[in-house]
Coordinates of C-alpha atoms in Angstrom, one line a residue:
X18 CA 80.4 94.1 88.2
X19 CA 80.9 94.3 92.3
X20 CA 79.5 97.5 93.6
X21 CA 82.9 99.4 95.3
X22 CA 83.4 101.4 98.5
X23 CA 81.4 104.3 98.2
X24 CA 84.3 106.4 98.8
X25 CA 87.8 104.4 98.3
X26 CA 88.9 108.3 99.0
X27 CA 87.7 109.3 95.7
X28 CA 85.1 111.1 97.5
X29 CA 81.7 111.0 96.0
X30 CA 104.3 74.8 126.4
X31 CA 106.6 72.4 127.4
X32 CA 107.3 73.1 131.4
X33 CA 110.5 74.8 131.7
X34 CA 112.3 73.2 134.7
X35 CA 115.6 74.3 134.4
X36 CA 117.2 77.3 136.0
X37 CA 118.8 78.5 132.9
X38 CA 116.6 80.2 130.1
X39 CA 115.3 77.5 127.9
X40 CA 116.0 78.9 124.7
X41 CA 115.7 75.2 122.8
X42 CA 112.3 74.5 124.5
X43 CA 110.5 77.5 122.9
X44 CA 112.1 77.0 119.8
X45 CA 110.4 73.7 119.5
X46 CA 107.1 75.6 119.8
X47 CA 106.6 77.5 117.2
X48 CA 103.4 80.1 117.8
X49 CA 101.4 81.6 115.9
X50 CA 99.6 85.3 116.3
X51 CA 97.0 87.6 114.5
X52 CA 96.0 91.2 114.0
X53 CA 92.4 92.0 112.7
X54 CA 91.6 95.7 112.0
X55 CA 88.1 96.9 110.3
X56 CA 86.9 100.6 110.1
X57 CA 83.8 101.3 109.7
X58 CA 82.2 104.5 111.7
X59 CA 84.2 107.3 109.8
X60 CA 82.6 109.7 111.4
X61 CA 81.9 108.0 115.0
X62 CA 78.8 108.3 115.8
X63 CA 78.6 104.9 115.9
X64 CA 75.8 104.2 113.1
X65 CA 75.9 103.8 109.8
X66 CA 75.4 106.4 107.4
X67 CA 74.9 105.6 103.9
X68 CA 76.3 108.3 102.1
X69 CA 79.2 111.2 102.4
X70 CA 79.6 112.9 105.8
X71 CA 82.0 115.5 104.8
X72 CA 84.7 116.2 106.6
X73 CA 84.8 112.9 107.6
X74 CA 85.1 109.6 104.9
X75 CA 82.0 108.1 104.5
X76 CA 81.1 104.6 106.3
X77 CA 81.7 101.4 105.3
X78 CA 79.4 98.1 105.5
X79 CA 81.4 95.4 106.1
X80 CA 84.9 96.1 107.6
X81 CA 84.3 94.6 111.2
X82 CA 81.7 92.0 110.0
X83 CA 85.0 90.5 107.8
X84 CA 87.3 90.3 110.9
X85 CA 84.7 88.3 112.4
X86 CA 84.6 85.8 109.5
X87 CA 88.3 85.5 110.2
X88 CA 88.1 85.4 113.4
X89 CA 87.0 81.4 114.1
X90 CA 89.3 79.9 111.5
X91 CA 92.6 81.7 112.6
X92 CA 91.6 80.7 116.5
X93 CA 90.6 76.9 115.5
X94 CA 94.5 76.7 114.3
X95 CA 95.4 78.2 117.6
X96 CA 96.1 82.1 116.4
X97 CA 96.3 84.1 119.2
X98 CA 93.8 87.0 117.9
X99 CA 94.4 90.5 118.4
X100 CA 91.5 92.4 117.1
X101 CA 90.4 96.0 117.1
X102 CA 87.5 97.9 115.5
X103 CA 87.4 101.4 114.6
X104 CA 90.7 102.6 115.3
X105 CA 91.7 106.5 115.4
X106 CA 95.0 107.2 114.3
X107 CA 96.3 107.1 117.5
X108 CA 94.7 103.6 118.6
X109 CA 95.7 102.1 115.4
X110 CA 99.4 103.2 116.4
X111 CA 99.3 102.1 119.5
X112 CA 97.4 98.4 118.5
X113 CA 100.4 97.9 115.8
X114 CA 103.0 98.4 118.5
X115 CA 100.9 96.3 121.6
X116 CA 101.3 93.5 118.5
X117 CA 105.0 94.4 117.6
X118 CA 105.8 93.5 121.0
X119 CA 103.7 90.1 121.4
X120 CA 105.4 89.5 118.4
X121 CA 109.0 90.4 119.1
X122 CA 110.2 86.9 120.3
X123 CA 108.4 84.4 118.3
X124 CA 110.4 81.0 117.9
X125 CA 111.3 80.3 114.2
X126 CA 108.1 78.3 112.7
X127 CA 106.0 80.8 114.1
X128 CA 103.4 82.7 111.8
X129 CA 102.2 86.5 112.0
X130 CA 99.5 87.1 110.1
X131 CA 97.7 90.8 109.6
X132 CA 94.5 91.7 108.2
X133 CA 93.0 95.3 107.8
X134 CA 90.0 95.8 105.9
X135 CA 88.8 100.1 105.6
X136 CA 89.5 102.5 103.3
X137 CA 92.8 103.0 102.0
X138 CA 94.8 105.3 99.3
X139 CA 98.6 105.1 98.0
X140 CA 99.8 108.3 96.4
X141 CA 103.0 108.8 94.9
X142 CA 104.1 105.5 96.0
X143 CA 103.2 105.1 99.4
X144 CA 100.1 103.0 101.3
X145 CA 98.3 104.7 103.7
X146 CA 95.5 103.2 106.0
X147 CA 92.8 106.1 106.8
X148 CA 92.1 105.9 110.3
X149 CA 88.3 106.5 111.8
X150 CA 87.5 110.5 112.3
X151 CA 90.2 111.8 109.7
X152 CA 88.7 115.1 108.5
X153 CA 90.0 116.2 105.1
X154 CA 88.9 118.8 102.5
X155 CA 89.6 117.2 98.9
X156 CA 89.2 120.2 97.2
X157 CA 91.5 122.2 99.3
X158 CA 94.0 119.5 99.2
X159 CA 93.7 119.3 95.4
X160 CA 94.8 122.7 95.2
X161 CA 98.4 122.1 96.8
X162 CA 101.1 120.9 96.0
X163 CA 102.1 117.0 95.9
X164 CA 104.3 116.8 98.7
X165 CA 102.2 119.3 100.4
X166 CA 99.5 116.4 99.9
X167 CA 101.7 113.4 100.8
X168 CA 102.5 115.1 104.2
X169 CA 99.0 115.4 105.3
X170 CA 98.3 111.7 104.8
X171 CA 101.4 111.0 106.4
X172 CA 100.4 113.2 109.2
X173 CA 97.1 112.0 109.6
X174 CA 96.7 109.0 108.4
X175 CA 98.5 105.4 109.5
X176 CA 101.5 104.5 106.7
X177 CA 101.7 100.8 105.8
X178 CA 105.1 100.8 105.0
X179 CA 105.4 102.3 108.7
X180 CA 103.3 99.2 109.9
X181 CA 105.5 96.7 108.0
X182 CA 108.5 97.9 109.7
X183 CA 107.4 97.4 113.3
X184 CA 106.5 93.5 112.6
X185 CA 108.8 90.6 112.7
X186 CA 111.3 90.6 110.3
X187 CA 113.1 87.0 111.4
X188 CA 113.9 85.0 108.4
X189 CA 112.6 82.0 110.1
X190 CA 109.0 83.0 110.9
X191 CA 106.5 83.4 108.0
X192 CA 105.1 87.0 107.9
X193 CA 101.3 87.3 105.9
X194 CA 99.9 90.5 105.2
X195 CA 96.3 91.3 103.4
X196 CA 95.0 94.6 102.9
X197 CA 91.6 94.6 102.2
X198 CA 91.6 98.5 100.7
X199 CA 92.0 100.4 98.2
X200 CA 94.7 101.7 96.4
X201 CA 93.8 104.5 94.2
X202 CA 94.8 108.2 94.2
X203 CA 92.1 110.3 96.0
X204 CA 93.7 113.3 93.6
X205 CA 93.3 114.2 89.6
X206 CA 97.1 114.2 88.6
X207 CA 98.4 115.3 85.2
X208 CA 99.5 112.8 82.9
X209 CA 103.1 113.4 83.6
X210 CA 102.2 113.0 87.8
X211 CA 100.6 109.5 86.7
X212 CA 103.7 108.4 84.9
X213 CA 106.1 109.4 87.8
X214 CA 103.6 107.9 90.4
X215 CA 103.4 104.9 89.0
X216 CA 107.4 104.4 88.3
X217 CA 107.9 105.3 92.5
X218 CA 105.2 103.1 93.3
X219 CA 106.8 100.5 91.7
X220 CA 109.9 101.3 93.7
X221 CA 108.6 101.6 96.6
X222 CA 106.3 98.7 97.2
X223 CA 109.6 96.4 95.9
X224 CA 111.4 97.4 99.3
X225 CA 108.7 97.3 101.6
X226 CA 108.7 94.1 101.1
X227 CA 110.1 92.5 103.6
X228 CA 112.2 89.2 103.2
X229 CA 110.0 86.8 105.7
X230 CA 106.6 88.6 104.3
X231 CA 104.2 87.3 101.8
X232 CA 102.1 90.6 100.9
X233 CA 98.5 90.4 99.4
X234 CA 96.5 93.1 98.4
X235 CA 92.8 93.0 97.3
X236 CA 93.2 95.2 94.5
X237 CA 96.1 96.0 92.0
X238 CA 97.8 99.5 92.3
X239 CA 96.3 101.9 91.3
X240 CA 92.3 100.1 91.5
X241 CA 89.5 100.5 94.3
X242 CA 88.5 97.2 96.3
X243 CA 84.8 96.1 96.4
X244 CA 83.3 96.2 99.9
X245 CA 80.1 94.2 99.0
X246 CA 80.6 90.9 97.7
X247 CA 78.4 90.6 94.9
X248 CA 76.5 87.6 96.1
X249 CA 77.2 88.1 99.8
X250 CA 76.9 91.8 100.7
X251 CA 77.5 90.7 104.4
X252 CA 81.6 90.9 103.7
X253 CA 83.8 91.9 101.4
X254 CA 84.7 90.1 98.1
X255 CA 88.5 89.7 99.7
X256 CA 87.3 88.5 102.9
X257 CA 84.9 85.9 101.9
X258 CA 87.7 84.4 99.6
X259 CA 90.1 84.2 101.9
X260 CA 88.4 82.9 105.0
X261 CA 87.1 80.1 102.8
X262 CA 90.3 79.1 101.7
X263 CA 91.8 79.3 105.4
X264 CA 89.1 76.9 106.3
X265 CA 90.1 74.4 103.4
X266 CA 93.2 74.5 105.2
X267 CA 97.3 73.5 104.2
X268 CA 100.8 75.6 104.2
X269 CA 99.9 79.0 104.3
X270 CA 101.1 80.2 101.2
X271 CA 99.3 77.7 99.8
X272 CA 96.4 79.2 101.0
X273 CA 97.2 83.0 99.8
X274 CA 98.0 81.2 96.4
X275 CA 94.5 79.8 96.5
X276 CA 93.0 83.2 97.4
X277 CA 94.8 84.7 94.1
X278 CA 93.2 82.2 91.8
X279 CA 89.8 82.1 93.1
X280 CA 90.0 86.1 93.3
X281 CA 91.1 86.2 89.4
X282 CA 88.8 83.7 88.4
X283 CA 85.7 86.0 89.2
X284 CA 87.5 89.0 87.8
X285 CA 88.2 86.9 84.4
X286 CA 84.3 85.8 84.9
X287 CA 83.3 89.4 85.4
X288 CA 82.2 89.6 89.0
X289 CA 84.5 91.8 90.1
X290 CA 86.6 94.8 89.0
X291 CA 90.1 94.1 90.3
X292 CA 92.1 91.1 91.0
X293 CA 94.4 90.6 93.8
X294 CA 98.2 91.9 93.7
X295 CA 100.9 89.7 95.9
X296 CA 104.2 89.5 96.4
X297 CA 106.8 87.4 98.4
X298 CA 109.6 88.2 99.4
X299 CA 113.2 85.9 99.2
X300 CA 113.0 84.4 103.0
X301 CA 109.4 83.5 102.5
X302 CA 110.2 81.7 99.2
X303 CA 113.0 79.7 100.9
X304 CA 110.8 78.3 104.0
X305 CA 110.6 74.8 103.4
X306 CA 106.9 73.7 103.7
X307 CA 107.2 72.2 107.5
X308 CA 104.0 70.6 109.7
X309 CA 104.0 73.3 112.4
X310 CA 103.0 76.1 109.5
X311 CA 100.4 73.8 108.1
X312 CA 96.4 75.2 109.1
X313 CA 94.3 72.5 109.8
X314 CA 90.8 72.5 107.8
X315 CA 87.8 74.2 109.0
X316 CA 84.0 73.7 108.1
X317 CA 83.3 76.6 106.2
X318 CA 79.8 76.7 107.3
X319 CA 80.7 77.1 110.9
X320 CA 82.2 80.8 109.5
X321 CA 78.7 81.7 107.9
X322 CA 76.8 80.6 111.5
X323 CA 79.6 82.9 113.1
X324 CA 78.9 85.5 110.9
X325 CA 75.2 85.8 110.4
X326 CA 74.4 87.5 113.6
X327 CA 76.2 90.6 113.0
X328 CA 74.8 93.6 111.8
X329 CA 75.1 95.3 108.3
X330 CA 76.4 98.2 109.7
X331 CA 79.5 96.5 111.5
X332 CA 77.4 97.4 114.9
X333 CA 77.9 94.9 117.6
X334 CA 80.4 91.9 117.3
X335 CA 78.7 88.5 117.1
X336 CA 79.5 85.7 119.3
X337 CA 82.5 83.4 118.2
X338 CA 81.6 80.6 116.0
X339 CA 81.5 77.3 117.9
X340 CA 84.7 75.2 117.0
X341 CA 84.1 72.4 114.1
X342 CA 86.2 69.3 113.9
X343 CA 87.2 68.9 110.7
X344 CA 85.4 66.2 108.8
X345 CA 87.6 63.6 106.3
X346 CA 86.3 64.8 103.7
X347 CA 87.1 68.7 104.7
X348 CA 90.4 67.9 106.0
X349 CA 91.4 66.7 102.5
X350 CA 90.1 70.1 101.0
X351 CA 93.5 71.2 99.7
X352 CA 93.9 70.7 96.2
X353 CA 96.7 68.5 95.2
X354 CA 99.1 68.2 92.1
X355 CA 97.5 67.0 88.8
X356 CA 98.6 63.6 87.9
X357 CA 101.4 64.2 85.3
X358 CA 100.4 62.7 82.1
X359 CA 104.4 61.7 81.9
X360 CA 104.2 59.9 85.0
X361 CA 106.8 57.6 85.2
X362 CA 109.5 59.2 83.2
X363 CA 112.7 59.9 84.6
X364 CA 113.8 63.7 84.9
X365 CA 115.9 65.2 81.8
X366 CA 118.3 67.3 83.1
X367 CA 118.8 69.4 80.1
X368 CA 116.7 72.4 78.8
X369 CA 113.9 71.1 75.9
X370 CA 112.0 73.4 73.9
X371 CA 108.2 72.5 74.1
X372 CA 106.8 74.9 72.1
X373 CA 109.2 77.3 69.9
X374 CA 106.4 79.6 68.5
X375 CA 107.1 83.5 69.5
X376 CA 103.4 84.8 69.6
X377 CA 102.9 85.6 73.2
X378 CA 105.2 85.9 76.3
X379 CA 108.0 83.3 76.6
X380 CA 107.8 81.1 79.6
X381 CA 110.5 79.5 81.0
X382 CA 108.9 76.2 83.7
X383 CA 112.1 75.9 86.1
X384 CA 112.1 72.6 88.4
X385 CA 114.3 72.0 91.1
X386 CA 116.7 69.3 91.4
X387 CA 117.3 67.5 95.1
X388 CA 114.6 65.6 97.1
X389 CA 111.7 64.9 95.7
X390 CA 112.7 66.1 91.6
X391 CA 110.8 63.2 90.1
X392 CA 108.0 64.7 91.1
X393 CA 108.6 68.3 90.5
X394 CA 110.1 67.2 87.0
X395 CA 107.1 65.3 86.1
X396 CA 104.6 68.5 87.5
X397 CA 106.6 70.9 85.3
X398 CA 106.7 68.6 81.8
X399 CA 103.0 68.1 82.1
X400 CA 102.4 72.2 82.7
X401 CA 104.2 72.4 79.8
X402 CA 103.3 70.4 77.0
X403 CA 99.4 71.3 78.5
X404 CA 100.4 74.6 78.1
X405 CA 101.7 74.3 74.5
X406 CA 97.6 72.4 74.3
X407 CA 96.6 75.9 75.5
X408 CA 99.3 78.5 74.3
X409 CA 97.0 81.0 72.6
X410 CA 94.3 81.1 74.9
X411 CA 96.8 81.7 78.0
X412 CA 98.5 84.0 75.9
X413 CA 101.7 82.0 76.0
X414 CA 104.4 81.7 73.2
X415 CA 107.8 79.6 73.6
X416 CA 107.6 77.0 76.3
X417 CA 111.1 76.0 77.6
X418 CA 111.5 73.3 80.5
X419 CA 114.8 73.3 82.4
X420 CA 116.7 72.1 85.4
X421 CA 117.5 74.3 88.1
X422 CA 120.4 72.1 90.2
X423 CA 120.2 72.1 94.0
X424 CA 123.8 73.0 94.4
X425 CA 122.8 76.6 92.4
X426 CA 119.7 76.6 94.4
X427 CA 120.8 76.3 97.3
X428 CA 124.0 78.1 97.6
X429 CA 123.4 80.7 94.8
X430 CA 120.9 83.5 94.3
X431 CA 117.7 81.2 93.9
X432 CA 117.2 79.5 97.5
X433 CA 113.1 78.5 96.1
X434 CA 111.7 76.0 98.1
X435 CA 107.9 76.7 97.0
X436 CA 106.0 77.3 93.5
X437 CA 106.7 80.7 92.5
X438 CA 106.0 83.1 89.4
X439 CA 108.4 86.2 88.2
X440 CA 107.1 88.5 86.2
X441 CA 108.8 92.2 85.4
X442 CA 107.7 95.0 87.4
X443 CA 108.3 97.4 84.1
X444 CA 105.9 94.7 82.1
X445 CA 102.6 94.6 84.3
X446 CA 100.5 92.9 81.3
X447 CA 103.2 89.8 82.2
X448 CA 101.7 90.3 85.8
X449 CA 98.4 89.4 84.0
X450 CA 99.7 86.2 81.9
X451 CA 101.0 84.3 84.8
X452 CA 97.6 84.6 86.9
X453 CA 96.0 83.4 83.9
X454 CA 98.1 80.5 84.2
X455 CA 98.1 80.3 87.7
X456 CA 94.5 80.0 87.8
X457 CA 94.1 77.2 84.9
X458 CA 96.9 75.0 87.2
X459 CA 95.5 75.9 90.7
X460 CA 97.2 72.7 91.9
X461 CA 100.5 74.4 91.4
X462 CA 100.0 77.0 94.0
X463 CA 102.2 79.3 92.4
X464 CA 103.0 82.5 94.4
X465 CA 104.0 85.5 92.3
X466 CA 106.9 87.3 92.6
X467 CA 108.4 90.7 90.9
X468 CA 111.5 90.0 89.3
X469 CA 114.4 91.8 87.9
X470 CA 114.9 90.5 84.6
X471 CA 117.6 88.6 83.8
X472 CA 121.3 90.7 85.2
X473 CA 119.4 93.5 86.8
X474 CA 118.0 94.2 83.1
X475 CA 114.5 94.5 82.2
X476 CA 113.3 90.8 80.2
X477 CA 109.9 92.0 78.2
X478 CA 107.8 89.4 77.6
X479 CA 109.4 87.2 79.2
X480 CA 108.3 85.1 82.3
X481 CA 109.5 82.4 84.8
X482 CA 107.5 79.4 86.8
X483 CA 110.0 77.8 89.5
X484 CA 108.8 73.8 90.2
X485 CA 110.2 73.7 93.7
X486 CA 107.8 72.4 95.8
X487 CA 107.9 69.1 98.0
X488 CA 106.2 66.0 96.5
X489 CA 102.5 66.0 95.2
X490 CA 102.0 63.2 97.9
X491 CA 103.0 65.7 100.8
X492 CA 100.5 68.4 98.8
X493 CA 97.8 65.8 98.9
X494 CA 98.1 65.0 102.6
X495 CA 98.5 69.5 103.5
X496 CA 95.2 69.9 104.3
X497 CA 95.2 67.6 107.5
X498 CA 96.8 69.7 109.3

């Protein structure tokens, strides 16, 4: 298994030449913009300390070494970096509002994305980032009360609900988030403050949200986050999964998609401890996959060369990684659809029961009617009748494939335009089934998504996979850029 944090807080443009504003020229450019934050030096003295170094949190290996690896990819698709290491509280509060306003403006098209890696803690619902130099005493704080507790983090340390709320919430621009933390409770609760935790959590984390954002933790709720990968110590297990699948390239939610399976793959294989927890919200879902948010594909190796100077101690930044073109062969990196073994048959636009055996949790394959449905029809009767192959190793029980028509989707509640999961929030073991499945059909680039059961009522054991993605051909061709 990974070796964790030792601490995780558990203590041991187009020329403008008219007078007027040209509002329709910068809309054509959409741009895209990045925040990197790693803490390392808890206690800043600028080395690092293997070990506690009460009252500070101890130090961590890798936190600025992963922002580096992220570094090159994000600036070889043209992100305009922002990127700070060791932030107080105060410097992390004022970075997060220096990128609020770079941000405010951004044409629709644009992507934000935001990555902190450094120890992290949610307690009684709410994230918190701990900045560099927070002193705490555990004990002492153990002793009060919770909200007694929950105000000195929210004193001292940064809130990532807070951060959320100062970003871009335009329903045109694509908003990624990964925290690279953990998310455990520093505290020993009672049984009874475990149950009420976990129920305002749950809460909580739904409204935070936001509609544009795609969210992606490195850890489930509740779990710590590794800070050594197991066969890389030089970065985290989070970073070195996602900056590879950044330099594979395609739509970006493809890409978070592809962090989630390769993630739970080495969790399922026993490498690591904790799987990734995402969540995207409504306005994400609807963005129609569109060239401008498409990353281009970068040699992976040009990361490692980028990397390998840096020390393990997150000491001085390494020079940037010289800029790769991307090979044919790596610019068609991104994993398309699976031929259908129906190709060729014509969508059924009626519901048919694949599999009508109740012995695991009932999944319901939704494909989306309009543009492009022979495709998606064809993608969603092969996931199913391979499924019904695989039903008891998945843990799946009824298969049902049905037709979601574009007039509901479009001008009803749905408004999917990508591959998406629902699980219920009440029902986290469904949370589990559907990144099993997820991560037999990584061509599907499923994004998960809490749901709401079916009227605002709870559904146990009962799960949802939307088909609404554009054509395999245009998934094929993603990773070009």
């Amino acid at each position: 298994m990974s070796p964790l944090r030792p601490l995780c807080i558990a203590l041991a443009s187009l020329a403008c030449l008219c007078a007027a504003p040209c509002a329709l020229a910068q809309d054509a450019q959409p741009r895209r913009v990045a925040l990197l934050v790693g803490n390392w030096d808890y206690n800043g003295n600028s080395q690092f300390d293997d070990g506690p170094s009460e009252p500070f949190a101890s130090d961590l290996s890798n936190p600025c070494r992963d922002i580096e690896r992220l570094r090159p990819v994000l600036e070889y698709n043209r992100f305009q970096v922002h990127e700070y290491c060791n932030n107080d509280r105060s410097k992390f509060e004022a970075s997060v509002d220096a990128f609020s306003r770079a941000t405010a403006d951004l044409p629709k098209g644009s992507i934000v994305f935001v990555y902190y890696a450094g120890h992290g803690i949610q307690y009684l619902g709410q994230a918190f980032a701990l900045p560099v130099l927070i002193k705490f005493d555990l004990q002492t704080l153990q002793q009060k009360h919770t909200k007694e507790r929950l105000k000195f983090f929210k004193d001292n340390a940064n809130s990532i609900a807070r951060l959320l709320d100062r970003l871009n919430s335009d329903d045109g621009i694509a908003l990624v988030v990964a925290l690279d933390n953990c998310r455990n409770s520093p505290f020993e609760e009672s049984a009874d403050e475990r149950v009420d935790d976990e129920a305002v959590y749950n809460n909580a984390v739904s409204i935070r949200t936001r509609p544009n954002t795609l969210i992606q933790y490195a850890t489930t709720a509740g779990d710590r986050a590794g800070d050594r990968d197991p066969d890389d110590s030089g970065n985290s297990p989070y970073a070195m999964t996602l900056s590879r699948e950044l330099a594979k390239g395609g739509d970006i939610g493809d890409v978070m998609s592809r962090v989630d399976v390769e993630i739970y793959k080495r969790y399922d294989s026993g490498k690591l401890d904790a799987y990734t927890e995402s969540n995207a919200g409504p306005a994400f879902i609807a963005l129609k996959h569109a060239p401008e948010r498409a990353l281009a594909a970068f040699v992976p190796a040009a990361i490692d060369a980028g990397v390998a100077a840096a020390s393990p101690a997150g000491g001085a930044p390494p020079a940037a990684a010289a800029v790769v073109r991307p090979t044919a062969a790596a610019a068609s990196a991104a994993p398309a659809m699976a031929e259908p073994r129906s190709a060729g048959a014509a969508p059924v636009r009626r519901k048919q029961i694949v599999r009508n055996v109740y012995d695991g949790t009932s999944l319901d394959i939704i494909w989306c009617e309009g543009p492009g449905e022979e495709e998606r029809y064809r993608f969603a009767a092969w996931i199913a009748g391979d499924l019904a192959a695989r039903a008891k190793e998945l843990g799946v029980g009824r298969i049902q494939v049905k037709p979601l028509a574009q007039d509901k989707n479009e001008n009803g509640r749905y408004n999917v335009y990508r591959n998406l999961m629902r699980y219920d929030i009440e029902h986290p073991d469904e949370r589990k089934v559907l990144r099993r499945i997820a991560a037999a059909y990584p061509q599907g680039h499923f994004l998960p998504q809490r749901g709401i059961g079916v009227g605002g009522k709870p559904t146990p054991n009962y799960v949802s996979a939307f088909v609404c993605e554009r054509s395999a051909t245009a998934v094929a061709g993603a990773g070009a850029g």
